[in-house]
Coordinates of N, CA and C in Angstrom, one line a residue:
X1 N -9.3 -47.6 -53.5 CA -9.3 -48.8 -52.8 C -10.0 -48.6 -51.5
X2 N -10.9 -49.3 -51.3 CA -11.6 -49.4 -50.2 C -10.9 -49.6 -48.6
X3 N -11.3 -48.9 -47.7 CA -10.2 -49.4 -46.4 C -11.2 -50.0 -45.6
X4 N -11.3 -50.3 -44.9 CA -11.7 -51.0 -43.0 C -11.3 -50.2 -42.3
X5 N -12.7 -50.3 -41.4 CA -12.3 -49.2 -40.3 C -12.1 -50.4 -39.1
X6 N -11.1 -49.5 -38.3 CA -10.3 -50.4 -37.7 C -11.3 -50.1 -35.9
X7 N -10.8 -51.3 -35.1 CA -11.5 -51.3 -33.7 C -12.9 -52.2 -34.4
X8 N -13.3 -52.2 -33.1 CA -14.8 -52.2 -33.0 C -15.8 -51.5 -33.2
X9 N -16.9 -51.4 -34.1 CA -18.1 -50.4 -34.1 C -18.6 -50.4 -33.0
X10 N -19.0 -48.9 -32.9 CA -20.0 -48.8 -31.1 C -21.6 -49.7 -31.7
X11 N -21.5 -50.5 -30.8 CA -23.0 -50.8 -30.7 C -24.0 -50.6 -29.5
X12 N -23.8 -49.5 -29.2 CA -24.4 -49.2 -28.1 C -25.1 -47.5 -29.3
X13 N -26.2 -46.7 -28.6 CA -26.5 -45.5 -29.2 C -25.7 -44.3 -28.3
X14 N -25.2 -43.4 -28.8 CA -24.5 -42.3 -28.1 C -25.4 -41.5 -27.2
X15 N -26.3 -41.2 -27.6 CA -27.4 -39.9 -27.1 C -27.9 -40.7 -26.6
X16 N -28.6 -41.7 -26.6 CA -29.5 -42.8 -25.6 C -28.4 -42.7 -24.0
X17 N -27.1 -43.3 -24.4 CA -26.5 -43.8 -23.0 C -26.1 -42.0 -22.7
X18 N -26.1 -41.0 -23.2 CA -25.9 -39.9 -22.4 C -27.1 -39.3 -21.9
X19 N -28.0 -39.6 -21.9 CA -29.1 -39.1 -21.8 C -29.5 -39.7 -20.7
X20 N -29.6 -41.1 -20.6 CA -29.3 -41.9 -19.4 C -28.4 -41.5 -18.3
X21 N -27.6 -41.4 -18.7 CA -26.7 -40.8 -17.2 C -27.0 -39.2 -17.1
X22 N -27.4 -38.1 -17.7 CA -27.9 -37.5 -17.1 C -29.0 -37.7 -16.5
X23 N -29.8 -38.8 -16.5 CA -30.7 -39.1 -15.2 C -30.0 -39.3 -14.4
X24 N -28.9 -40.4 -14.5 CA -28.4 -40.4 -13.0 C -27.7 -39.6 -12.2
X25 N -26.4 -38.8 -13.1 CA -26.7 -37.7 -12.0 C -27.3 -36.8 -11.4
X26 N -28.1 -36.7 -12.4 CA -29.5 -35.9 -11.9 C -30.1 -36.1 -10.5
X27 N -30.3 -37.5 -10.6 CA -31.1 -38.3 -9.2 C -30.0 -38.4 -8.5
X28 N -29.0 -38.7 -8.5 CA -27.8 -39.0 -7.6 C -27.5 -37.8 -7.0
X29 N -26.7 -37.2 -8.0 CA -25.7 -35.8 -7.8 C -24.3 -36.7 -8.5
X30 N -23.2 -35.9 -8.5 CA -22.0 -36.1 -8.9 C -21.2 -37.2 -8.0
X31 N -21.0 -36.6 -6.9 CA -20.1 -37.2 -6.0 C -20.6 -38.8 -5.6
X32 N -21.6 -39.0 -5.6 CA -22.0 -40.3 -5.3 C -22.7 -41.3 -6.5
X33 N -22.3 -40.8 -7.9 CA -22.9 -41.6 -8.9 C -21.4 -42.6 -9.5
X34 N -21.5 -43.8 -9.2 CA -20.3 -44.2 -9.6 C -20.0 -44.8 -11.0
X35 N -19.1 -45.4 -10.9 CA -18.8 -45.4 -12.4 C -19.9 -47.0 -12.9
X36 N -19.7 -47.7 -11.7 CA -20.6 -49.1 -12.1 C -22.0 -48.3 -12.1
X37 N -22.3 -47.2 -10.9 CA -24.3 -47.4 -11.8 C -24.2 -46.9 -13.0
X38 N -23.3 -46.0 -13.3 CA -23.3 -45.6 -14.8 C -23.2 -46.3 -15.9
X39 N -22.6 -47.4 -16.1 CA -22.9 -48.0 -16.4 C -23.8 -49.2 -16.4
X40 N -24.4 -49.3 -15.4 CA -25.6 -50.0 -15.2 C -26.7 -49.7 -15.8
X41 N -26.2 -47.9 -15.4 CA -27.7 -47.1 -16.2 C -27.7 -46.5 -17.9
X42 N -26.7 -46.9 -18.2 CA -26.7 -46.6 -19.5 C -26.3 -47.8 -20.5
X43 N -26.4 -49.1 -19.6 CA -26.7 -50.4 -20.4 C -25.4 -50.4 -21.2
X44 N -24.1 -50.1 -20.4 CA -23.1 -50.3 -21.4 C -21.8 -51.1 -20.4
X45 N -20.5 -51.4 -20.8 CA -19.9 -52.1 -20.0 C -18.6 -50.4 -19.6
X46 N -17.9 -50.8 -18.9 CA -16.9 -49.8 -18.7 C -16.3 -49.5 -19.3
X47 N -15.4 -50.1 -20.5 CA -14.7 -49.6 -21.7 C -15.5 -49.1 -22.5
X48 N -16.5 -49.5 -22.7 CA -17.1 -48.6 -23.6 C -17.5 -47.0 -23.2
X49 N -17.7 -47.2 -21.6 CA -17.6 -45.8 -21.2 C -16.7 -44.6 -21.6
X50 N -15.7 -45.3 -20.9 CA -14.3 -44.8 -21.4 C -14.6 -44.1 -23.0
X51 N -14.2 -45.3 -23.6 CA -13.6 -45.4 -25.4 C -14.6 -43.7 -25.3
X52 N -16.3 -44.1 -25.7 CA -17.1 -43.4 -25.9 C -17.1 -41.7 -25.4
X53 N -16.8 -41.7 -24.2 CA -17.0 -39.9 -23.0 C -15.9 -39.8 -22.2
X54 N -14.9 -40.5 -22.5 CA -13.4 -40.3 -21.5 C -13.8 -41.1 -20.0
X55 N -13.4 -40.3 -18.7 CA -13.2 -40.9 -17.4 C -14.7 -39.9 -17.0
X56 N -14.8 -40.5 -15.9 CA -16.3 -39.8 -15.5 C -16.9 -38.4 -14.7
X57 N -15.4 -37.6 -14.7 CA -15.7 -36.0 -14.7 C -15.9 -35.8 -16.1
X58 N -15.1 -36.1 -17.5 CA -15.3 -35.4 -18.8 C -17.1 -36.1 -19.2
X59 N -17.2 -37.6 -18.8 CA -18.8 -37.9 -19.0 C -19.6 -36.9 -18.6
X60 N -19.0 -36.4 -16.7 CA -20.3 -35.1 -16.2 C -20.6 -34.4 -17.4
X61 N -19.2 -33.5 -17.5 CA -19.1 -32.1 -18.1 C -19.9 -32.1 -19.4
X62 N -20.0 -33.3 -20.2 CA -21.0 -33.6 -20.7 C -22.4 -33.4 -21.1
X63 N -22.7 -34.0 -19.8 CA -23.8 -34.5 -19.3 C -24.6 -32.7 -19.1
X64 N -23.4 -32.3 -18.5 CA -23.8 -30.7 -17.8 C -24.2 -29.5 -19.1
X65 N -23.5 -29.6 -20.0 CA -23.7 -29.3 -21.4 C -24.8 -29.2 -22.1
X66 N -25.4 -30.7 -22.1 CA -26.3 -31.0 -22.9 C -27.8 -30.9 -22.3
X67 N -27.7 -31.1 -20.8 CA -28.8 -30.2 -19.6 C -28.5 -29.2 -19.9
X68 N -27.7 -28.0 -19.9 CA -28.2 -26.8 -20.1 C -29.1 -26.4 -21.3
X69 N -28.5 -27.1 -22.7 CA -28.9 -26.8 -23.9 C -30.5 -27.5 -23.7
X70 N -30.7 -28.8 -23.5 CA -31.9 -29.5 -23.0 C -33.3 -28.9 -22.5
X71 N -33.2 -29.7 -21.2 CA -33.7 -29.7 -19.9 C -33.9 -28.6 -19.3
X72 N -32.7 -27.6 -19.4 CA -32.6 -26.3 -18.7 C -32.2 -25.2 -19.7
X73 N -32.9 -25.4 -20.8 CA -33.0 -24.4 -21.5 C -33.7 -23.1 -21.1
X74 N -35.1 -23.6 -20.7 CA -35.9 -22.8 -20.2 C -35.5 -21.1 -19.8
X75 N -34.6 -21.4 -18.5 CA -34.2 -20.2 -18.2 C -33.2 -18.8 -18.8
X76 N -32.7 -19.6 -19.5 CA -32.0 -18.6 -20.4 C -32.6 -17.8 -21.7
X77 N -33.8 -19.0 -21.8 CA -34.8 -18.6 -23.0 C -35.4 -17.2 -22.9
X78 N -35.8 -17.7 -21.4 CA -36.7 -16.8 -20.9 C -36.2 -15.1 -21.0
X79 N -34.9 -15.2 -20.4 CA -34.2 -14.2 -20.6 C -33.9 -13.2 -21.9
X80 N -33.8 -14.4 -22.7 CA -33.9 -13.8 -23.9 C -34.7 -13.5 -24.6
X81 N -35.7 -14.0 -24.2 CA -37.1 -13.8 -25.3 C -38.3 -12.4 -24.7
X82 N -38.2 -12.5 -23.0 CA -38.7 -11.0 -22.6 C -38.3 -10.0 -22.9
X83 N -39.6 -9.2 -22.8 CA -38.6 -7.6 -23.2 C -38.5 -7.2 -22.1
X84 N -38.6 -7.2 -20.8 CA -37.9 -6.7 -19.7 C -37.4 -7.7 -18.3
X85 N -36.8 -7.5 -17.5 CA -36.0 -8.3 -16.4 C -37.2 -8.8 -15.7
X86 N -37.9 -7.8 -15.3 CA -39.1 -8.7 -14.3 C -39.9 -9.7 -15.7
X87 N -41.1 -9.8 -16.5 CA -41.0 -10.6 -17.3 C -40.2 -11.9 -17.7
X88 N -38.9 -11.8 -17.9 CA -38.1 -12.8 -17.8 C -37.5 -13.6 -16.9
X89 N -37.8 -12.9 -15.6 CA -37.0 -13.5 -14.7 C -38.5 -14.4 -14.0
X90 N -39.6 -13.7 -14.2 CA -40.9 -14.2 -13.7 C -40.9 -15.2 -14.5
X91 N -41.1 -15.4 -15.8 CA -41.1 -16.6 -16.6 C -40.5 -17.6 -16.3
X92 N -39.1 -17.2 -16.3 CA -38.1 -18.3 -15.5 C -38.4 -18.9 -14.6
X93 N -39.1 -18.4 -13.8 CA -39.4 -18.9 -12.0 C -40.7 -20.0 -12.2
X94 N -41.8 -19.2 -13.4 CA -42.7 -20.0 -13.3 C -42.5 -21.2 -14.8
X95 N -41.8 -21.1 -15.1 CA -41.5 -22.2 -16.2 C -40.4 -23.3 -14.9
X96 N -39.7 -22.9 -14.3 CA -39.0 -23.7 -13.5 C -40.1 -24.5 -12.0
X97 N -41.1 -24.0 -12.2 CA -42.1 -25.0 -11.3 C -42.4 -26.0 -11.8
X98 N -42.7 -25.3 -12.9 CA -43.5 -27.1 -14.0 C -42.0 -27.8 -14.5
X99 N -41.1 -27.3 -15.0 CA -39.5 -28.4 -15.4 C -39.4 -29.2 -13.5
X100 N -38.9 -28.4 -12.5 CA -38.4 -29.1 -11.5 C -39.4 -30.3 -11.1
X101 N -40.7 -30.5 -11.4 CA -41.6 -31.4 -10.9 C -42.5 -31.9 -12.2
X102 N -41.5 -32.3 -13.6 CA -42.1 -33.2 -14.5 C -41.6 -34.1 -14.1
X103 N -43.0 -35.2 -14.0 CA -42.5 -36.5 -13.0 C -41.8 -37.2 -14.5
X104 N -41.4 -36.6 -15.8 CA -40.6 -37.8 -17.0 C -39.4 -37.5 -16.7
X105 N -38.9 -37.2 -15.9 CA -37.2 -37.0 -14.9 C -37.6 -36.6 -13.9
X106 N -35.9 -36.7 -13.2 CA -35.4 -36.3 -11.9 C -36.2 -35.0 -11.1
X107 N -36.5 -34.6 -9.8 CA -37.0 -33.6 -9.8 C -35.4 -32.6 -9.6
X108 N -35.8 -31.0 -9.7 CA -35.5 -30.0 -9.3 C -34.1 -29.9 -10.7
X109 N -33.0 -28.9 -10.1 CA -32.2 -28.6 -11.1 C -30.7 -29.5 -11.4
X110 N -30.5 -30.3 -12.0 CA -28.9 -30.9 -12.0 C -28.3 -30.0 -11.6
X111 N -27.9 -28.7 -12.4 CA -26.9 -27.9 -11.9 C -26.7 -27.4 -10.4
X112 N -28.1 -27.5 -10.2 CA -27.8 -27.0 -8.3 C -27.8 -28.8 -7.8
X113 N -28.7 -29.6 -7.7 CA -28.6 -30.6 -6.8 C -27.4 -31.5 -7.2
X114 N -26.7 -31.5 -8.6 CA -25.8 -32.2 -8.3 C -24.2 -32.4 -8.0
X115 N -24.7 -30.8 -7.5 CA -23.4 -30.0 -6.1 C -23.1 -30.1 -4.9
X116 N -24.7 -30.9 -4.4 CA -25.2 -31.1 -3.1 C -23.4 -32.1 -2.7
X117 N -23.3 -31.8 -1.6 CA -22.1 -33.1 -0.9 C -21.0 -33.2 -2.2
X118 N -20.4 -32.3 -2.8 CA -19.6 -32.5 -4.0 C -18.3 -32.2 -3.5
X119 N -17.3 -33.1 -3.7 CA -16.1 -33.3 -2.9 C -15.1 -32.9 -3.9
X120 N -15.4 -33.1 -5.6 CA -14.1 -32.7 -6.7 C -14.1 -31.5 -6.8
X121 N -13.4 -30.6 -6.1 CA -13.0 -29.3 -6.4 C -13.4 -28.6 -7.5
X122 N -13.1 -29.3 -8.6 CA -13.1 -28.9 -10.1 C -14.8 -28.8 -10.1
X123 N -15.4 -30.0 -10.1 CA -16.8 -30.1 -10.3 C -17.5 -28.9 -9.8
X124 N -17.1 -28.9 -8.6 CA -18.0 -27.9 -8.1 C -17.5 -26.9 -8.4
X125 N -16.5 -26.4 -8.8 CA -16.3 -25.1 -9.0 C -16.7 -24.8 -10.4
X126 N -16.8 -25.8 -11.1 CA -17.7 -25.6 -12.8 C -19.0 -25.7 -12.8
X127 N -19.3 -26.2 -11.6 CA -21.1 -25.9 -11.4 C -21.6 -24.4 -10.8
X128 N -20.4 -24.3 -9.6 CA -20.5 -22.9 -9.1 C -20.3 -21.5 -10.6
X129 N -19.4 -21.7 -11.2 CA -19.3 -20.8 -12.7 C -20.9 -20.8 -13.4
X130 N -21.8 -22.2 -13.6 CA -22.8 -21.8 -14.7 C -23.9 -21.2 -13.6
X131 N -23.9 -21.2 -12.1 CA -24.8 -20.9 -11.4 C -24.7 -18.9 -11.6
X132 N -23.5 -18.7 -11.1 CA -22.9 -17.3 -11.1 C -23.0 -16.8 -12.2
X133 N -23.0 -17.3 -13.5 CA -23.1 -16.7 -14.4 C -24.6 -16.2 -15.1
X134 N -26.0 -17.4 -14.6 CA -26.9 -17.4 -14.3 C -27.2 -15.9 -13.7
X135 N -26.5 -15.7 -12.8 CA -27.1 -14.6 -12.1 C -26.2 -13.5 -12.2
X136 N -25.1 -13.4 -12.9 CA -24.8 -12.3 -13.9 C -25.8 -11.9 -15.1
X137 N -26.3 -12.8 -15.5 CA -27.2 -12.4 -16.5 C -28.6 -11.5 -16.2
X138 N -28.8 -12.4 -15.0 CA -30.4 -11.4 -14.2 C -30.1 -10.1 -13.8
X139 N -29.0 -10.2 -13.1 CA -28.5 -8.5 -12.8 C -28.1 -7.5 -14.0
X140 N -27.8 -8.0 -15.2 CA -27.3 -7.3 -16.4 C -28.6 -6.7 -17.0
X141 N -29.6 -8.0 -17.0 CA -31.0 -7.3 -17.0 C -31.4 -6.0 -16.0
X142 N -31.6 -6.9 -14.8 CA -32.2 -5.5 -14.1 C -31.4 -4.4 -14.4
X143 N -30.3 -4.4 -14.6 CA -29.9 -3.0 -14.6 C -29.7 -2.4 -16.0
X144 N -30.0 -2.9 -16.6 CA -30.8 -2.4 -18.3 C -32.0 -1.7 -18.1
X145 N -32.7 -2.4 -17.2 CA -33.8 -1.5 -17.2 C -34.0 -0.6 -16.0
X146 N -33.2 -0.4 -14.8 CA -33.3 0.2 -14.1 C -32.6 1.6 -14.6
X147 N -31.5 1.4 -15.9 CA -31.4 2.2 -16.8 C -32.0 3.0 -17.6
X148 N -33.0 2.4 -17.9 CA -34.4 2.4 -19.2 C -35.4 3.0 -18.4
X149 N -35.5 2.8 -17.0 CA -36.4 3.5 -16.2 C -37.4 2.6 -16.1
X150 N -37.4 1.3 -16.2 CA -38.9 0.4 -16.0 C -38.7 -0.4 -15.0
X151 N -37.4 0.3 -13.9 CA -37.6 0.0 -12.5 C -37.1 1.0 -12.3
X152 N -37.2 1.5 -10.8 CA -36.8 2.5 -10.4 C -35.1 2.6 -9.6
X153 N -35.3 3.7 -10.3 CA -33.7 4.2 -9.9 C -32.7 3.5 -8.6
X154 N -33.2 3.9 -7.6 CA -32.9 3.4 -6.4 C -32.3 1.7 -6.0
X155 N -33.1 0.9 -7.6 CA -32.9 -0.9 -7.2 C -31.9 -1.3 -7.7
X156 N -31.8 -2.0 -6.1 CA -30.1 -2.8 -6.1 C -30.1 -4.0 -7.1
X157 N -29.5 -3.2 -8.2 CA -29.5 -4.9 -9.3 C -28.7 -6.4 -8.6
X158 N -27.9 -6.2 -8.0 CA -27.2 -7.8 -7.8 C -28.1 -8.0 -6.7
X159 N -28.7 -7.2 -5.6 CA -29.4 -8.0 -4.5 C -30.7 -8.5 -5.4
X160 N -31.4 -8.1 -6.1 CA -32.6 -8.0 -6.7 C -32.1 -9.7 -7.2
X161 N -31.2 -9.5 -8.1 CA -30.8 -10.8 -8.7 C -30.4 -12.2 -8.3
X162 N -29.6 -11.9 -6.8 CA -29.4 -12.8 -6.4 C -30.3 -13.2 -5.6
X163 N -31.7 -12.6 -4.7 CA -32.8 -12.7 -4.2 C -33.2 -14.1 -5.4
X164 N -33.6 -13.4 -6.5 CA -34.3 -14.7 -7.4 C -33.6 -15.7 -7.9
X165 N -32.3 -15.5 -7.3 CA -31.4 -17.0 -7.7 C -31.7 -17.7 -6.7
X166 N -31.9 -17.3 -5.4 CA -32.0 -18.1 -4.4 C -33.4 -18.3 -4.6
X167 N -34.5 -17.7 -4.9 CA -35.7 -18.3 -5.0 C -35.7 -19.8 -5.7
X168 N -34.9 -19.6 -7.0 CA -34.8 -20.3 -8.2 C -34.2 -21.8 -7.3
X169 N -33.3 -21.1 -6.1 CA -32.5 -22.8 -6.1 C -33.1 -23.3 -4.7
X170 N -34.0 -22.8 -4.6 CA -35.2 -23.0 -3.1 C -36.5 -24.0 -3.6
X171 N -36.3 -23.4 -4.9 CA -38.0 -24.1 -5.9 C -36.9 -25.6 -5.8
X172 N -35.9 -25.9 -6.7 CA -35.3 -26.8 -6.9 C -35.2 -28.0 -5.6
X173 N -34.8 -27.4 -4.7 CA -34.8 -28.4 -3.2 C -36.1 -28.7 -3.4
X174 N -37.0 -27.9 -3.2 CA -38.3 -28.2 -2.5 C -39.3 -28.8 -3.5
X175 N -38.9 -28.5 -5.0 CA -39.3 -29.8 -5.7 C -38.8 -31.2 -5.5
X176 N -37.4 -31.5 -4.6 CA -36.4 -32.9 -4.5 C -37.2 -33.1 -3.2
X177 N -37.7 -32.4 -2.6 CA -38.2 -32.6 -1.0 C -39.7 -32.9 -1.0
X178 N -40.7 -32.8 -2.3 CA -41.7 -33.5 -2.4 C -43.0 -32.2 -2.9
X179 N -42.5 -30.9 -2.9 CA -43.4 -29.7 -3.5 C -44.0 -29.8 -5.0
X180 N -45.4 -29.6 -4.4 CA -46.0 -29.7 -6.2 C -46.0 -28.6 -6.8
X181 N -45.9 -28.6 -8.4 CA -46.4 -27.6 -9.0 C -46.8 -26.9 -8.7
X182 N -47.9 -26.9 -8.1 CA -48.4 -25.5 -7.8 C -47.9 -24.7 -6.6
X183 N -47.3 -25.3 -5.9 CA -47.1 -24.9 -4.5 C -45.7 -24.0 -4.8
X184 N -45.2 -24.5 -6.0 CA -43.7 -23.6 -6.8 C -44.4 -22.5 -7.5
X185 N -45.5 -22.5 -8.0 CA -45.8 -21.7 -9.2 C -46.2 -20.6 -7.7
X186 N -47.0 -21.0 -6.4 CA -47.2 -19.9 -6.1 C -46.2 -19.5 -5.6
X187 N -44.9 -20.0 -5.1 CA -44.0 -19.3 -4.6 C -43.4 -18.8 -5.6
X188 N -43.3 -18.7 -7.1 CA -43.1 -17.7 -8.1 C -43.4 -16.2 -8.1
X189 N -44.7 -16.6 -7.7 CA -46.0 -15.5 -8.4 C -45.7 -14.9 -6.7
X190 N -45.1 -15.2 -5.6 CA -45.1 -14.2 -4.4 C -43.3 -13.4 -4.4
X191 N -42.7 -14.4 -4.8 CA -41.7 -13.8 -5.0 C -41.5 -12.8 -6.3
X192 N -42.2 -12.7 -7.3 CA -42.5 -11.6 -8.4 C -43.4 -10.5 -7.5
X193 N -44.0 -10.7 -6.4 CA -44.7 -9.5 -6.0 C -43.8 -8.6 -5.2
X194 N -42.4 -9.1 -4.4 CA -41.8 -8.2 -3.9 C -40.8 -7.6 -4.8
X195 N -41.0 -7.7 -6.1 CA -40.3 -6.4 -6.7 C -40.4 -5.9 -6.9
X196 N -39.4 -4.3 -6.6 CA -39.8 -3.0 -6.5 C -41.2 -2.5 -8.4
X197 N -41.9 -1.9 -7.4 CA -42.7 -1.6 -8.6 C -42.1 0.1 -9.1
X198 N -42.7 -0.1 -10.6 CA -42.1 1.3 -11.5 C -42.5 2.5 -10.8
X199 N -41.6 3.4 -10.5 CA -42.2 4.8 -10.6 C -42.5 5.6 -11.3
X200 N -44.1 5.9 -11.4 CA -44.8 6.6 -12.5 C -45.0 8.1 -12.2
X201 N -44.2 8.7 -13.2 CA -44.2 10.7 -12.7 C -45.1 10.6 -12.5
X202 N -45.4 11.9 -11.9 CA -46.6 13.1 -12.1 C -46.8 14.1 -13.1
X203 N -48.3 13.9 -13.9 CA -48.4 14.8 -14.9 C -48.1 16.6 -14.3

């Protein structure tokens, strides 16, 4: 026997209207995207918000999700696809010049700018976790290979790491502050020059 499905069908697209509001947070940040532009910007009415992504921290966390896997795939890629920490972390820096300043979105990073003035405890402290963890990963590297010997013994893996997180979240502002492409790619390519270089024996 045939049943009916009960309620209303969504007539709205799921991935369209999330996709949409990761622009707006994007451009906004968290704390000041409200629930009406959100819906403004994703062309839908308020219950349907709701029904669809819960209240509008579970919409972020969402939102935050599908930018990493997305948008901000880049950096993790990178990581994984080099065969050593400088390589990967350099890639990252210069793949994150050209993502923070594709004028087909928001500039710079969601996960850092839309911490900027962030008042929900929770929020920011689940944006603070994917930032930290970011840079547990760079240091796990460097110190792989400061193990491996393709940096030298002496290099402080967490300063090394967190040096290029702050580069990484310096590119990000200064792509939202009006920096072009290139002017990121060279601050890549200078901040890859202050890393300690290998030491090579003597025959």
């Amino acid at each position: 026997m045939a049943t009916t499905q009960r309620g209303r069908p969504r007539s709205f697209d799921r991935a369209t209207a999330l996709e949409r509001a990761t622009m707006a947070f994007w451009e906004h940040g968290y704390e000041t995207t409200s629930v009406a532009e959100l819906t403004r910007a994703m062309g839908i009415g308020a219950p349907s918000l709701y029904a669809a992504f819960g209240d509008k921290r579970s919409l972020f966390e969402e939102v935050v999700t599908e930018y990493v896997r997305s948008h901000g795939s880049f950096a993790a890629r990178a990581l994984d696809v080099e065969p050593t920490a400088r390589a990967g972390i350099g890639r990252m820096l210069r793949e994150a010049a050209a993502e923070f300043t594709d004028p087909a979105h928001p500039r710079g990073c969601l996960v850092i700018s839309a911490a900027a003035n962030c008042a929900t405890p929770d929020v920011a402290d689940s944006l603070r976790d994917r930032r930290n963890a970011n840079l547990a990963g760079m240091e796990a590297r460097i110190r792989a290979d400061v193990a491996a010997g393709l940096l030298p013994a002496g290099t402080d893996a967490r300063a090394l790491a967190r040096f290029s997180g702050a580069v990484l979240q310096g590119m990000s502002q200064q792509a939202r502050d009006g920096a072009t492409r290139q002017e990121l790619e060279a601050v890549a390519e200078a901040a890859m020059r202050a890393w300690p270089e290998r030491t090579v024996d003597a025959p």
